[in-house]
C-alpha cells in the first residue's frame, strides 16, 4: 500500500565536525520519501520555489517517488542553515529562511486523498489538520512535530494529536509535550492525548516505542562513520512507515520490526551529508543492516522456574 | 565459584529531586557485594573507621557476604556527599572526606588469594595492582576506574589495564580514556590496552559490550520509580560478575546474559536510596526483571533471502 507524506522540501547548509555542505537537498518530506521509497510507493506533497534545482526533482523521481504533489511557487525555496557540536548531539540553527514555505497550504490532488498511509511531517499543526480534512480516513496516520509547535501552538497541536494513530518525536519533545522529565510517565501522558502508539527517538541511543500494552526499546547502532545527523528523524519515520505500508501489518511484532527498519534507515542516513547515502542503497544492504541490529541486541531469555512465585502469571 | 571485591565502603549523604538521606551505607564494594550476593559467595576487602555503625556490618553479613577482609581502623569512615540534578543524569560532589580510606592498603587474607573471580573497584590503580600481586591468577579479573585516575594517574592505570580481562566503565570515562568521542572507535582503542572485553555503562540508556568479535547493546529499562542513582554502576558490575561466577561460563552468549543481569541489578538499585531496595530482593524478582528486559528488547529477525548478495557470507 502507498504512503502520502506532507512536509517540507528545503535547501540545507550544514556544518559538522566532518565537513561543510552548502544548499544540499533537505526537508522532512525529502528524507521521509527517500527512506520509504525502498519499501513501497510514496507520494509527496510539499512546496519549492522557482530557484529549486531540477536535478533534485530528478533525484526524487529516480527513487520512484511521485512528485506530482510538489508545488512550485514564485520565490525562493525554504533554506535552513545549522551547525552541529563536536559530539553531533547538539545543533545550533544559524539561519532559517522560510521563503515559499511560509505560505505553504497543502492542497491534495484527488489521487492522493485515498492513500492508506499518511505521514504528517513537522509543519504547523493547523496545516496538518487541513490535510486530515482532505483525505479519506487512512488506515494509519502518523505525525511528527517539534518544540516550536509544542510551545507556541499547543492547543492546535493537541487537536491534531487527538486525530492521529502514531506520534514519532524525540525525547526532549516528549518531555516538553508532557511537561514531564521521566520518559515512562511522559509516554503515558502522551498516549492519553490521542495517539495509540508513541515512538520516541533518542539519537545515538536508539528509540523507544510505547503502546498501552507494550514497551519496546531498540538500541542505536554504534557506528564509526557518522558525518551528518540531519534528516535522521525523518529517515527513521520513512523506514518505519515504509515497512508498515509494505507489509500491511500492525500487530506488536510488526510494529517492533517497523521501529527497527526505521533505525536502519536513520543509521544509513547519518553516514553522509544530505540524502546521498540514503539515496544509493540496495534492499539487500537494508536487510543486512537490519540483521546487524538484531545481532547486537539479542540475548537469551531465562527459562521460567515452575517453583518460583511467578508460576501463575 | 566465589568473587573477591576490593573497593570502598562509605557513608554517603545524598540529595536527589526525590529526597535527602544522611550517612547511608555506600561505597563501591558495598553495592557490588550486595548485588553479587544473590548469585554466589562474595568476600569484600575494604576499610572502615571506628565510627562505622555495627548495623551496616550486620546488614552485609545477613546478605551472606564474607566481611572478614573488612578492616576497621582508628579514625572516621570515608564520607561522600553529592547532589543530583533534576534529570538524575548529572551529579555534583559537594564533599569528599577520605578519612581512613586515604591510607587504605589492601592486605588479602590467605583465604582470599585464590578466589576465581576478582573485581577491582574504583580505587588508585597502584592499589589495584597491589591486589593483583597478592592473588593466584583468577579466572577472570574485572576492573572499574574513573576520570580522576584517567587524568591524574594515567601511566599507572595503563599498567593495571594491561593485566585485566574485563573493564567496566561509563561512556564519558571511555571517551576520556581513549581520547576519542566516537564510542566505537574509543572501544577499539581500549581493547588494545589490555582488556579482552569492555563494558560501557550509559546510565538510563543501558550498556554496551565490546569484544574483538562482538558488539552487544542492552537498553535501559524505562522506569517510573527512580529515586537515587548512587551505586548503580557497582550494582551493575555485581550482577554481571555474580552471574559469570555462578555459571562458570564466559562465552559470548553468557557474557550477554551477564550484562543483562548487571542491568537488572542496577535497575533495582536506583529504586531507593542506598542499597535498601537492592538488599531486599528475592531471586524470583531478579528473574522476573530479567524477562522484562528481554520483553522490551526482543524483535524478530528477518529471514535470509537466498537470492540476495548475502547468500555466501
Short mmCIF file of C-alpha atoms in Angstrom, two decimals, chain B:
data_model
loop_
_atom_site.label_atom_id
_atom_site.label_comp_id
_atom_site.label_asym_id
_atom_site.label_seq_id
_atom_site.Cartn_x
_atom_site.Cartn_y
_atom_site.Cartn_z
CA UNK B 1 32.65 -20.03 42.26
CA UNK B 2 33.35 -17.14 44.61
CA UNK B 3 34.16 -13.49 43.99
CA UNK B 4 36.60 -11.23 45.76
CA UNK B 5 35.90 -7.49 45.58
CA UNK B 6 38.33 -4.80 46.65
CA UNK B 7 36.91 -1.30 46.90
CA UNK B 8 35.41 1.32 49.16
CA UNK B 9 32.87 1.23 51.95
CA UNK B 10 31.48 4.68 52.68
CA UNK B 11 28.83 6.69 54.43
CA UNK B 12 27.01 8.67 51.73
CA UNK B 13 24.90 11.80 52.09
CA UNK B 14 22.77 12.18 49.01
CA UNK B 15 20.29 14.71 47.71
CA UNK B 16 18.12 13.95 44.70
CA UNK B 17 14.92 15.67 43.48
CA UNK B 18 13.09 12.95 45.43
CA UNK B 19 14.65 13.33 48.86
CA UNK B 20 17.67 13.66 51.10
CA UNK B 21 19.47 10.96 53.05
CA UNK B 22 22.33 11.42 55.53
CA UNK B 23 25.10 8.88 56.05
CA UNK B 24 23.57 5.88 54.34
CA UNK B 25 25.72 2.83 53.67
CA UNK B 26 27.60 3.28 50.40
CA UNK B 27 30.86 2.61 48.58
CA UNK B 28 31.79 0.53 45.54
CA UNK B 29 32.50 -2.68 47.49
CA UNK B 30 29.14 -2.37 49.26
CA UNK B 31 26.96 -2.05 46.16
CA UNK B 32 28.97 -4.63 44.27
CA UNK B 33 28.81 -7.19 47.08
CA UNK B 34 25.12 -6.81 47.78
CA UNK B 35 24.26 -7.20 44.08
CA UNK B 36 26.58 -10.19 43.59
CA UNK B 37 25.41 -11.90 46.80
CA UNK B 38 22.20 -13.06 45.04
CA UNK B 39 24.29 -15.15 42.66
CA UNK B 40 27.30 -16.52 44.53
CA UNK B 41 29.67 -16.20 47.53
CA UNK B 42 31.28 -12.79 47.86
CA UNK B 43 34.20 -11.66 50.00
CA UNK B 44 34.92 -7.97 50.41
CA UNK B 45 38.21 -6.26 51.15
CA UNK B 46 37.79 -2.66 52.27
CA UNK B 47 38.38 -0.36 55.22
CA UNK B 48 36.06 1.43 57.64
CA UNK B 49 36.71 3.70 60.63
CA UNK B 50 36.00 3.25 64.29
CA UNK B 51 32.74 5.19 63.83
CA UNK B 52 31.27 2.69 61.35
CA UNK B 53 27.86 1.52 62.61
CA UNK B 54 27.70 -2.16 63.54
CA UNK B 55 24.25 -2.41 61.89
CA UNK B 56 25.81 -1.95 58.46
CA UNK B 57 28.15 -4.89 59.08
CA UNK B 58 25.18 -6.97 60.21
CA UNK B 59 23.33 -5.97 57.01
CA UNK B 60 26.25 -7.18 54.86
CA UNK B 61 26.65 -10.41 56.84
CA UNK B 62 22.93 -11.08 56.59
CA UNK B 63 23.33 -10.97 52.83
CA UNK B 64 25.85 -13.80 53.23
CA UNK B 65 28.80 -11.53 52.40
CA UNK B 66 32.17 -12.53 53.89
CA UNK B 67 33.35 -9.40 55.74
CA UNK B 68 36.49 -10.96 57.22
CA UNK B 69 38.53 -8.72 54.88
CA UNK B 70 36.77 -5.56 56.06
CA UNK B 71 39.47 -3.82 58.12
CA UNK B 72 38.46 -1.48 60.90
CA UNK B 73 40.93 1.34 61.57
CA UNK B 74 41.18 4.18 64.08
CA UNK B 75 39.57 7.28 62.64
CA UNK B 76 36.48 8.10 60.62
CA UNK B 77 34.91 6.20 57.75
CA UNK B 78 35.14 7.55 54.17
CA UNK B 79 32.32 10.04 53.60
CA UNK B 80 30.88 11.29 50.32
CA UNK B 81 28.23 13.93 49.80
CA UNK B 82 26.57 14.58 46.45
CA UNK B 83 23.57 16.17 44.80
CA UNK B 84 21.81 15.05 41.60
CA UNK B 85 20.21 17.39 39.05
CA UNK B 86 16.56 17.27 38.05
CA UNK B 87 17.02 14.57 35.39
CA UNK B 88 19.35 12.48 37.64
CA UNK B 89 21.95 12.43 34.85
CA UNK B 90 24.26 14.97 36.46
CA UNK B 91 25.78 14.72 39.93
CA UNK B 92 27.76 17.35 41.81
CA UNK B 93 30.10 16.15 44.55
CA UNK B 94 29.63 18.52 47.47
CA UNK B 95 32.17 16.99 49.85
CA UNK B 96 34.62 14.10 49.99
CA UNK B 97 36.31 13.10 53.26
CA UNK B 98 38.64 10.19 52.55
CA UNK B 99 39.45 9.67 56.27
CA UNK B 100 40.71 6.08 56.83
CA UNK B 101 40.31 5.37 53.10
CA UNK B 102 43.22 7.78 52.39
CA UNK B 103 45.73 5.25 53.72
CA UNK B 104 43.89 2.14 52.53
CA UNK B 105 46.32 -0.57 51.51
CA UNK B 106 44.55 -3.81 50.69
CA UNK B 107 46.12 -6.76 52.54
CA UNK B 108 44.48 -10.01 51.50
CA UNK B 109 43.85 -12.86 53.90
CA UNK B 110 45.26 -16.11 52.54
CA UNK B 111 41.73 -17.48 52.03
CA UNK B 112 41.06 -14.60 49.65
CA UNK B 113 44.11 -15.08 47.44
CA UNK B 114 42.68 -17.98 45.48
CA UNK B 115 39.23 -16.66 44.61
CA UNK B 116 38.42 -17.40 40.99
CA UNK B 117 36.70 -14.08 40.21
CA UNK B 118 38.15 -10.72 41.17
CA UNK B 119 36.61 -7.27 40.93
CA UNK B 120 38.88 -4.28 41.42
CA UNK B 121 36.58 -1.45 42.40
CA UNK B 122 37.29 2.18 41.58
CA UNK B 123 40.45 2.82 43.65
CA UNK B 124 44.01 4.05 42.92
CA UNK B 125 45.38 1.86 40.08
CA UNK B 126 48.55 1.32 42.16
CA UNK B 127 46.40 -0.34 44.81
CA UNK B 128 44.55 -2.33 42.16
CA UNK B 129 47.91 -3.77 41.03
CA UNK B 130 48.99 -4.44 44.63
CA UNK B 131 45.93 -6.72 44.82
CA UNK B 132 46.94 -8.47 41.60
CA UNK B 133 50.37 -9.16 43.11
CA UNK B 134 48.78 -10.94 46.06
CA UNK B 135 46.38 -13.26 44.24
CA UNK B 136 46.82 -16.53 42.40
CA UNK B 137 45.79 -15.74 38.79
CA UNK B 138 41.95 -15.69 38.92
CA UNK B 139 39.85 -17.00 36.04
CA UNK B 140 38.53 -13.50 35.46
CA UNK B 141 39.77 -10.10 36.61
CA UNK B 142 37.38 -7.19 36.17
CA UNK B 143 38.11 -3.58 36.95
CA UNK B 144 36.45 -0.19 37.26
CA UNK B 145 38.03 3.26 37.27
CA UNK B 146 37.03 6.91 36.98
CA UNK B 147 38.04 10.17 35.31
CA UNK B 148 40.19 11.18 38.31
CA UNK B 149 42.57 8.24 37.76
CA UNK B 150 42.41 8.56 33.98
CA UNK B 151 43.57 12.17 34.23
CA UNK B 152 45.97 12.04 37.18
CA UNK B 153 47.50 8.56 37.20
CA UNK B 154 47.22 7.54 33.57
CA UNK B 155 50.50 5.61 33.38
CA UNK B 156 49.66 3.54 36.43
CA UNK B 157 46.15 2.91 35.14
CA UNK B 158 47.53 1.69 31.79
CA UNK B 159 49.71 -0.80 33.69
CA UNK B 160 46.66 -2.09 35.52
CA UNK B 161 44.63 -2.32 32.30
CA UNK B 162 47.34 -4.47 30.71
CA UNK B 163 46.73 -7.10 33.40
CA UNK B 164 42.93 -7.38 33.45
CA UNK B 165 40.28 -9.23 31.41
CA UNK B 166 37.22 -7.03 31.67
CA UNK B 167 36.91 -3.27 32.06
CA UNK B 168 33.56 -1.85 33.21
CA UNK B 169 33.33 1.95 32.89
CA UNK B 170 30.85 4.58 31.78
CA UNK B 171 30.73 6.36 28.44
CA UNK B 172 32.44 9.59 29.47
CA UNK B 173 35.24 7.56 31.08
CA UNK B 174 35.66 5.52 27.90
CA UNK B 175 35.83 8.69 25.81
CA UNK B 176 38.39 10.24 28.18
CA UNK B 177 40.49 7.09 28.41
CA UNK B 178 40.65 6.72 24.63
CA UNK B 179 40.76 10.45 23.84
CA UNK B 180 38.02 9.74 21.33
CA UNK B 181 34.39 10.90 21.22
CA UNK B 182 33.13 8.19 18.84
CA UNK B 183 32.19 5.32 21.13
CA UNK B 184 33.01 2.52 18.67
CA UNK B 185 36.45 3.95 17.94
CA UNK B 186 37.01 4.55 21.67
CA UNK B 187 36.12 0.91 22.37
CA UNK B 188 38.58 -0.35 19.75
CA UNK B 189 41.37 1.71 21.28
CA UNK B 190 40.60 0.50 24.80
CA UNK B 191 40.56 -3.15 23.72
CA UNK B 192 44.12 -2.56 22.53
CA UNK B 193 45.17 -1.53 26.05
CA UNK B 194 44.72 -4.99 27.54
CA UNK B 195 41.15 -5.95 28.43
CA UNK B 196 39.61 -8.69 26.31
CA UNK B 197 36.18 -7.29 26.95
CA UNK B 198 34.92 -3.76 27.54
CA UNK B 199 31.54 -2.91 29.03
CA UNK B 200 30.39 0.70 28.75
CA UNK B 201 27.59 1.82 31.04
CA UNK B 202 25.30 4.57 29.73
CA UNK B 203 23.01 5.23 32.67
CA UNK B 204 19.35 5.30 31.67
CA UNK B 205 20.33 4.40 28.09
CA UNK B 206 21.63 0.95 29.02
CA UNK B 207 25.01 -0.61 28.34
CA UNK B 208 27.27 -1.72 25.51
CA UNK B 209 29.67 -4.64 25.49
CA UNK B 210 32.59 -4.84 23.09
CA UNK B 211 34.86 -7.78 22.45
CA UNK B 212 37.10 -8.22 19.41
CA UNK B 213 34.37 -10.23 17.64
CA UNK B 214 31.09 -8.96 19.00
CA UNK B 215 29.12 -5.87 19.96
CA UNK B 216 26.14 -6.15 22.29
CA UNK B 217 23.74 -3.45 23.37
CA UNK B 218 21.15 -3.71 26.11
CA UNK B 219 18.69 -0.84 26.62
CA UNK B 220 17.88 0.80 29.90
CA UNK B 221 14.53 -0.18 31.34
CA UNK B 222 12.15 2.80 31.29
CA UNK B 223 11.18 3.12 34.95
CA UNK B 224 8.82 5.26 36.93
CA UNK B 225 10.45 4.95 40.34
CA UNK B 226 13.99 6.29 40.07
CA UNK B 227 14.93 7.85 43.40
CA UNK B 228 18.72 7.70 43.61
CA UNK B 229 21.28 6.53 41.00
CA UNK B 230 24.12 6.23 43.57
CA UNK B 231 25.75 2.81 43.31
CA UNK B 232 24.04 1.84 40.06
CA UNK B 233 27.39 1.24 38.32
CA UNK B 234 28.70 -1.02 41.09
CA UNK B 235 25.38 -2.88 41.35
CA UNK B 236 25.65 -3.42 37.60
CA UNK B 237 29.17 -4.85 37.98
CA UNK B 238 27.98 -7.03 40.88
CA UNK B 239 25.13 -8.57 38.90
CA UNK B 240 27.38 -9.07 35.86
CA UNK B 241 30.21 -10.75 37.81
CA UNK B 242 27.75 -12.61 40.01
CA UNK B 243 26.17 -14.33 37.03
CA UNK B 244 29.55 -15.18 35.48
CA UNK B 245 30.91 -16.65 38.73
CA UNK B 246 27.72 -18.60 39.44
CA UNK B 247 27.54 -20.06 35.94
CA UNK B 248 31.26 -20.50 35.34
CA UNK B 249 30.58 -19.54 31.70
CA UNK B 250 32.42 -16.97 29.62
CA UNK B 251 31.24 -17.43 26.01
CA UNK B 252 29.53 -14.59 24.12
CA UNK B 253 26.03 -15.78 24.98
CA UNK B 254 26.87 -15.93 28.71
CA UNK B 255 28.57 -12.54 28.59
CA UNK B 256 25.39 -11.04 27.09
CA UNK B 257 23.27 -12.58 29.82
CA UNK B 258 25.74 -11.28 32.40
CA UNK B 259 25.38 -7.73 31.05
CA UNK B 260 21.60 -8.08 31.31
CA UNK B 261 21.84 -9.36 34.90
CA UNK B 262 24.04 -6.34 35.60
CA UNK B 263 21.35 -4.08 34.16
CA UNK B 264 18.72 -5.85 36.25
CA UNK B 265 20.61 -5.23 39.49
CA UNK B 266 21.26 -1.57 38.60
CA UNK B 267 17.57 -1.11 37.79
CA UNK B 268 16.58 -2.32 41.25
CA UNK B 269 19.25 -0.27 42.95
CA UNK B 270 18.00 3.09 41.63
CA UNK B 271 14.51 2.49 43.03
CA UNK B 272 15.51 3.63 46.54
CA UNK B 273 18.22 5.49 48.43
CA UNK B 274 21.31 3.50 49.45
CA UNK B 275 21.36 -0.28 48.97
CA UNK B 276 17.91 -0.65 50.56
CA UNK B 277 15.93 -1.96 47.59
CA UNK B 278 18.94 -3.88 46.32
CA UNK B 279 19.29 -5.57 49.68
CA UNK B 280 15.70 -6.77 49.95
CA UNK B 281 15.26 -8.70 46.71
CA UNK B 282 14.23 -12.27 46.06
CA UNK B 283 15.76 -14.28 43.25
CA UNK B 284 12.37 -14.67 41.51
CA UNK B 285 12.12 -10.86 41.41
CA UNK B 286 15.51 -10.76 39.71
CA UNK B 287 14.45 -13.37 37.16
CA UNK B 288 11.21 -11.57 36.52
CA UNK B 289 13.05 -8.29 35.87
CA UNK B 290 15.45 -10.12 33.54
CA UNK B 291 12.47 -11.32 31.50
CA UNK B 292 11.17 -7.77 31.41
CA UNK B 293 14.46 -6.67 29.82
CA UNK B 294 14.06 -9.49 27.32
CA UNK B 295 10.49 -8.49 26.57
CA UNK B 296 11.24 -4.84 25.89
CA UNK B 297 14.24 -5.54 23.66
CA UNK B 298 13.31 -8.55 21.57
CA UNK B 299 12.18 -8.39 17.96
CA UNK B 300 12.03 -10.88 15.11
CA UNK B 301 14.93 -11.27 12.75
CA UNK B 302 14.19 -11.30 9.02
CA UNK B 303 14.80 -14.49 7.05
CA UNK B 304 17.81 -14.61 4.78
CA UNK B 305 16.97 -14.17 1.14
CA UNK B 306 18.70 -17.00 -0.78
CA UNK B 307 18.84 -14.79 -3.90
CA UNK B 308 20.36 -11.78 -2.21
CA UNK B 309 24.01 -10.87 -2.46
CA UNK B 310 24.48 -12.12 1.09
CA UNK B 311 23.97 -15.73 0.14
CA UNK B 312 27.66 -16.60 0.54
CA UNK B 313 28.63 -14.83 3.73
#
